[in-house]
Amino acid sequence: MKRIFIAARSNPEHMAELFRSELPAHEVFTQQPQPGDAPVPYIVVGRPTPGVIAAVPGLELVLSLNAGIEHLLASGEVPDHLPIVRLVDDGLADGMSDWVLAHALAWHRNLATYADLQAKREWAPQQEKLARERTVAVLGAGALGSQVAGHFVRFGFKTRVWSRSGRPIDGATSFAGRPALMDAVSGADILVNLLPMTSETANVVDATVLNALAKGAFFINGARGGHVVDADLIDALDRGQVSGAALDVFRTEPLPAADPLWSHPKVLLSPHVAAPTHAHTAVAEMAENIRRFERGEKLPHLVDRTLGY
Ligand code: NAP
């Protein structure tokens, strides 16, 4: 009987129950196994407690509870020979799509402005544009970026997508690699960041990128705080170059109470909830990956340690 160790920090028993119904022939447990125990080929883990992974005997595959795995690589907790599968499931992609589109459409249709005007009992129609008159630039064309970009296309926005390889998205214009970054963002009204956190993508949203956007553009960050130079963003907001920002992720989480982003009038904050892991969709995907692994099939979404995602 193959064994699966659920090392999730939040509600591991619930996840174990879901695994048991997906894979009834496997032994699923939540207690830390010890060296010398029977082999445990699979671990399901988000942010590992130091030493947890190393203590698992006979590990063959690491199933990440998150789409972003930079913390797993940076921690050095996963030995080089062990494959890591990122979490890619429709729960994450649908969650991120809702969150990004909610902010983009609210900005596009001036909802915050009308809320302010309502509070003052002011009847003041704003200049209303059509989606087709707005340009959106999405950084990242992966599991999340490609779905989000597809929604923007369907709403009628002029949509650009920037990725390492220039991955094509129906109805959008694709841009490949660092030399094309400025072409991708120049004049965009909405900038959406859905990149993975790697040495190449750190600090990518800086003054140069923000200044290249259309005057008064809106910025949406659903990826990682380390992608953004916060001082450059605050400066761009203060100058009106960027008219607002929706931020779900931060360099330090929870965001420290003294951070100026908390009180910035043009910033909308959420506590890293854009696309939380939903146990039922995540377990279905991870169980399918275990079946694929046991059939000797190639696993989708294996982390490439050289690229860092
Ligand atoms: P993914 O499928 O790995 O896609 C990554 C995309 O970024 C790919 O299109 C890739 O290009 C592109 N990329 C990588 N390095 C690049 C570079 N140096 N220059 C240009 N493009 C680059 O990742 P995902 O599943 O969409 O997730 C994206 C990120 O979202 C995660 O890493 C995580 O940090 C974040 N996230 C946040 C939340 C939340 O709740 N806020 C939830 C889930 C995920 P190629 O297509 O050429 O490979």
XYZ file of C-alpha atoms and ligand atoms in Angstrom:
357
model
C 0.000 0.000 0.000
C 1.562 3.309 -1.137
C 1.621 5.990 1.528
C 0.779 9.716 1.245
C 1.835 12.191 3.937
C -0.339 15.311 4.112
C 1.945 18.005 5.563
C -0.549 20.836 4.998
C -0.526 23.378 7.835
C -4.191 24.204 7.510
C -6.862 21.523 7.982
C -4.739 18.498 6.947
C -7.382 16.011 8.150
C -9.978 17.380 5.738
C -7.488 17.057 2.894
C -6.584 13.522 4.003
C -10.277 12.539 3.869
C -10.551 13.858 0.315
C -7.421 11.911 -0.689
C -8.827 8.726 0.866
C -11.930 8.955 -1.287
C -9.866 9.706 -4.425
C -7.234 7.005 -3.782
C -8.821 4.331 -1.546
C -5.963 1.877 -2.109
C -3.416 4.305 -0.626
C -2.640 4.925 3.033
C -3.130 8.617 3.770
C -1.970 10.156 7.056
C -1.109 13.503 8.630
C 1.435 12.589 11.337
C 5.113 13.231 10.600
C 6.718 9.906 9.567
C 10.094 9.055 11.088
C 13.293 7.723 9.484
C 13.057 3.925 9.592
C 9.279 3.912 9.001
C 7.873 2.233 5.872
C 8.605 4.321 2.750
C 6.351 7.307 2.013
C 6.628 8.087 -1.706
C 4.356 11.165 -1.656
C 4.262 14.353 0.398
C 1.622 17.063 -0.018
C 3.086 20.307 1.255
C 2.733 24.087 1.070
C 5.270 25.956 3.162
C 7.288 23.199 4.792
C 8.250 23.348 8.450
C 12.084 23.039 8.439
C 13.194 19.405 8.526
C 9.778 17.924 7.720
C 10.588 16.857 4.160
C 14.083 15.534 4.972
C 12.649 13.250 7.667
C 10.280 11.446 5.277
C 11.715 8.021 4.305
C 11.628 6.888 0.648
C 10.149 10.091 -0.767
C 9.680 10.064 -4.567
C 7.417 13.015 -5.380
C 6.596 16.403 -3.807
C 3.086 17.705 -4.527
C 2.922 21.450 -3.896
C -0.218 22.914 -2.393
C 0.557 26.190 -4.154
C 1.052 27.391 -7.707
C 4.072 29.452 -6.666
C 6.933 27.284 -5.419
C 9.763 29.789 -4.926
C 9.622 29.238 -1.148
C 10.112 25.474 -1.649
C 13.192 26.069 -3.821
C 14.596 28.849 -1.637
C 14.206 26.870 1.574
C 16.568 24.141 0.326
C 14.150 21.700 1.981
C 13.574 19.668 -1.202
C 16.621 17.589 -2.242
C 17.680 18.205 -5.870
C 16.743 14.718 -7.088
C 13.102 14.997 -6.010
C 10.563 16.165 -8.602
C 8.143 18.905 -7.492
C 4.730 19.291 -9.123
C 3.172 22.766 -8.892
C -0.512 23.048 -8.156
C -2.408 23.912 -11.308
C -6.150 23.474 -11.031
C -9.295 25.185 -12.195
C -10.059 26.371 -8.645
C -6.924 28.540 -8.654
C -7.446 29.801 -12.193
C -11.133 30.608 -11.627
C -10.367 32.340 -8.322
C -7.642 34.498 -9.837
C -9.834 35.332 -12.825
C -12.669 36.580 -10.574
C -10.315 38.690 -8.501
C -8.465 40.307 -11.418
C -11.603 40.931 -13.483
C -13.463 42.356 -10.463
C -10.767 44.992 -9.955
C -10.248 45.681 -13.662
C -13.946 46.158 -14.415
C -14.514 48.250 -11.265
C -11.722 50.605 -12.352
C -12.794 50.580 -16.013
C -16.365 51.650 -15.028
C -15.302 54.199 -12.339
C -17.107 52.370 -9.518
C -14.894 53.814 -6.755
C -15.398 57.337 -8.128
C -19.194 56.906 -8.138
C -19.093 55.573 -4.559
C -17.248 58.758 -3.518
C -19.701 60.940 -5.432
C -22.682 59.136 -3.905
C -21.329 59.863 -0.421
C -21.343 63.569 -1.368
C -24.777 63.360 -3.151
C -23.074 64.590 -6.330
C -24.520 63.729 -9.746
C -21.361 63.859 -11.870
C -21.163 61.534 -14.881
C -17.567 60.528 -15.637
C -16.136 59.911 -19.085
C -17.190 56.297 -19.767
C -15.107 54.288 -22.237
C -15.811 51.008 -23.969
C -13.629 48.001 -23.159
C -12.435 48.030 -26.748
C -10.955 51.485 -26.132
C -8.761 50.164 -23.300
C -5.509 48.192 -23.520
C -4.631 45.578 -20.921
C -1.121 44.142 -20.513
C -0.877 40.820 -18.667
C 2.573 39.771 -17.428
C 2.667 35.963 -17.499
C 0.830 33.625 -19.869
C 0.794 30.534 -17.678
C -2.063 28.670 -16.042
C -3.379 31.889 -14.489
C -2.258 34.555 -16.965
C -3.623 32.728 -20.002
C -7.092 32.301 -18.468
C -7.204 35.896 -17.234
C -6.056 37.190 -20.637
C -8.775 35.088 -22.311
C -11.411 36.793 -20.145
C -10.096 40.246 -21.086
C -10.262 39.256 -24.766
C -13.881 38.087 -24.353
C -14.815 41.369 -22.656
C -13.424 43.180 -25.678
C -10.285 44.746 -24.181
C -7.242 45.106 -26.425
C -5.131 42.465 -24.708
C -1.369 41.999 -24.677
C 0.405 39.124 -22.932
C 4.086 39.010 -22.028
C 5.875 35.736 -21.256
C 9.304 34.168 -21.556
C 8.435 32.223 -24.715
C 5.730 34.466 -26.216
C 3.025 31.854 -25.611
C 0.109 32.579 -27.984
C -3.342 33.390 -26.556
C -6.333 33.572 -28.923
C -7.348 37.159 -29.579
C -4.376 38.653 -27.689
C -1.008 39.970 -28.870
C 1.924 38.016 -27.437
C 5.327 39.394 -26.481
C 8.384 37.266 -25.724
C 11.255 37.869 -23.361
C 12.889 40.837 -21.677
C 13.600 42.843 -24.846
C 9.836 42.935 -25.584
C 8.747 44.002 -22.085
C 8.485 47.713 -22.861
C 6.547 47.062 -26.080
C 4.128 44.921 -24.054
C 3.425 47.560 -21.418
C 3.776 50.824 -23.361
C 0.556 52.832 -23.260
C -1.402 50.089 -21.432
C -4.361 51.305 -19.349
C -4.366 48.261 -17.067
C -1.285 46.263 -16.042
C -1.835 42.813 -14.509
C 1.022 40.866 -12.925
C 0.724 37.048 -12.920
C 4.399 36.052 -13.147
C 6.151 33.442 -11.023
C 8.743 34.722 -8.544
C 12.207 33.975 -9.944
C 15.575 35.721 -10.057
C 14.599 37.039 -13.513
C 11.195 38.397 -12.542
C 12.139 40.032 -9.220
C 11.467 43.810 -9.252
C 10.137 43.675 -12.824
C 7.437 46.251 -12.081
C 9.631 49.300 -11.499
C 9.586 52.985 -12.407
C 10.512 52.254 -16.023
C 7.550 49.945 -16.510
C 5.111 52.125 -14.543
C 6.149 55.272 -16.433
C 5.602 53.503 -19.757
C 1.922 52.873 -18.981
C -0.805 55.278 -20.103
C -1.130 58.261 -17.751
C -3.562 57.297 -14.970
C -3.286 53.535 -15.577
C -4.417 50.925 -13.054
C -2.096 48.224 -11.671
C -3.238 44.798 -10.439
C -0.782 42.495 -8.647
C -1.972 38.943 -7.986
C 1.434 37.247 -8.178
C 4.111 38.154 -5.611
C 5.135 41.286 -3.733
C 8.775 40.837 -4.786
C 7.831 41.617 -8.383
C 7.161 45.243 -7.503
C 9.494 48.038 -6.420
C 7.128 49.468 -3.802
C 8.810 52.875 -3.635
C 8.433 53.251 -7.418
C 4.768 52.255 -7.229
C 4.027 54.720 -4.430
C 5.821 57.470 -6.344
C 3.837 56.666 -9.511
C 0.580 56.745 -7.508
C 1.479 60.049 -5.857
C 2.294 61.623 -9.232
C -0.943 60.351 -10.809
C 1.003 58.361 -13.384
C -0.814 55.357 -11.884
C -4.338 56.196 -10.689
C -4.819 53.137 -8.497
C -3.505 49.727 -7.568
C -5.118 46.474 -6.398
C -2.547 44.507 -4.419
C -3.080 40.999 -3.033
C 0.571 40.125 -2.354
C 3.435 41.840 -0.540
C 7.159 41.482 0.126
C 6.399 40.784 3.775
C 3.191 38.960 4.651
C 1.239 39.737 6.715
C 1.880 43.325 5.612
C 3.498 45.119 8.597
C 1.207 47.647 10.295
C 3.647 50.493 9.550
C 3.751 49.844 5.798
C 2.631 52.967 3.860
C 0.597 50.814 1.457
C -2.003 50.234 4.196
C -3.099 53.849 4.237
C -2.443 54.929 0.655
C -5.733 56.357 -0.660
C -5.213 54.894 -4.125
C -4.395 51.347 -2.999
C -6.909 48.529 -2.572
C -5.408 45.760 -0.419
C -6.417 42.156 0.142
C -4.598 39.628 2.355
C -3.298 37.136 -0.268
C -6.731 35.754 -1.054
C -6.947 36.265 -4.830
C -6.676 32.547 -5.547
C -6.591 30.449 -2.394
C -6.136 26.689 -2.662
C -9.521 24.943 -2.579
C -9.080 21.477 -1.077
C -11.602 19.698 -3.307
C -10.227 20.944 -6.645
C -6.611 20.699 -5.457
C -6.907 17.119 -4.189
C -8.600 15.968 -7.410
C -5.637 17.355 -9.364
C -2.952 15.988 -7.017
C -4.577 12.531 -6.920
C -4.596 12.469 -10.718
C -0.882 13.326 -10.674
C -0.213 10.389 -8.337
C -2.111 8.083 -10.738
C -0.072 9.464 -13.659
C 3.158 8.947 -11.699
C 2.250 5.340 -10.921
C 1.400 4.681 -14.586
C 4.846 6.001 -15.477
C 3.404 8.942 -17.423
C 5.027 12.349 -17.822
C 3.747 14.727 -15.155
C 2.365 18.119 -16.170
C 3.552 21.241 -14.337
C 6.799 19.771 -13.073
C 8.991 22.524 -11.667
C 12.021 23.348 -13.811
C 14.650 24.154 -11.206
C 16.870 25.927 -13.722
C 14.090 28.356 -14.664
C 12.804 28.543 -11.078
C 9.122 27.887 -11.914
P 2.904 29.430 -14.614
O 1.848 28.565 -15.216
O 4.222 28.834 -14.285
O 3.096 30.651 -15.629
C 4.154 31.543 -15.510
C 4.168 32.473 -16.704
O 5.177 33.460 -16.502
C 4.512 31.748 -18.003
O 3.767 32.291 -19.083
C 5.994 32.065 -18.185
O 6.448 32.091 -19.528
C 6.055 33.466 -17.614
N 7.423 33.787 -17.197
C 8.224 33.118 -16.329
N 9.430 33.713 -16.249
C 9.388 34.771 -17.070
C 10.317 35.777 -17.439
N 11.579 35.789 -16.934
N 9.940 36.721 -18.341
C 8.711 36.701 -18.883
N 7.766 35.771 -18.599
C 8.104 34.832 -17.689
O 2.354 30.123 -13.278
P 0.833 30.318 -12.823
O 0.260 29.024 -12.340
O 0.119 31.063 -13.897
O 1.035 31.227 -11.518
C 1.678 32.480 -11.594
C 1.986 32.989 -10.202
O 0.792 33.455 -9.563
C 2.510 31.944 -9.230
O 3.885 31.697 -9.421
C 2.230 32.589 -7.881
O 3.334 33.368 -7.489
C 1.041 33.500 -8.157
N -0.185 33.059 -7.449
C -0.784 33.925 -6.571
C -1.949 33.533 -5.912
C -2.672 34.483 -4.999
O -3.596 34.054 -4.282
N -2.341 35.746 -4.982
C -2.482 32.253 -6.131
C -1.846 31.413 -7.039
C -0.690 31.830 -7.694
P 6.359 30.768 -20.477
O 4.884 30.636 -20.813
O 7.182 31.083 -21.628
O 6.864 29.619 -19.639
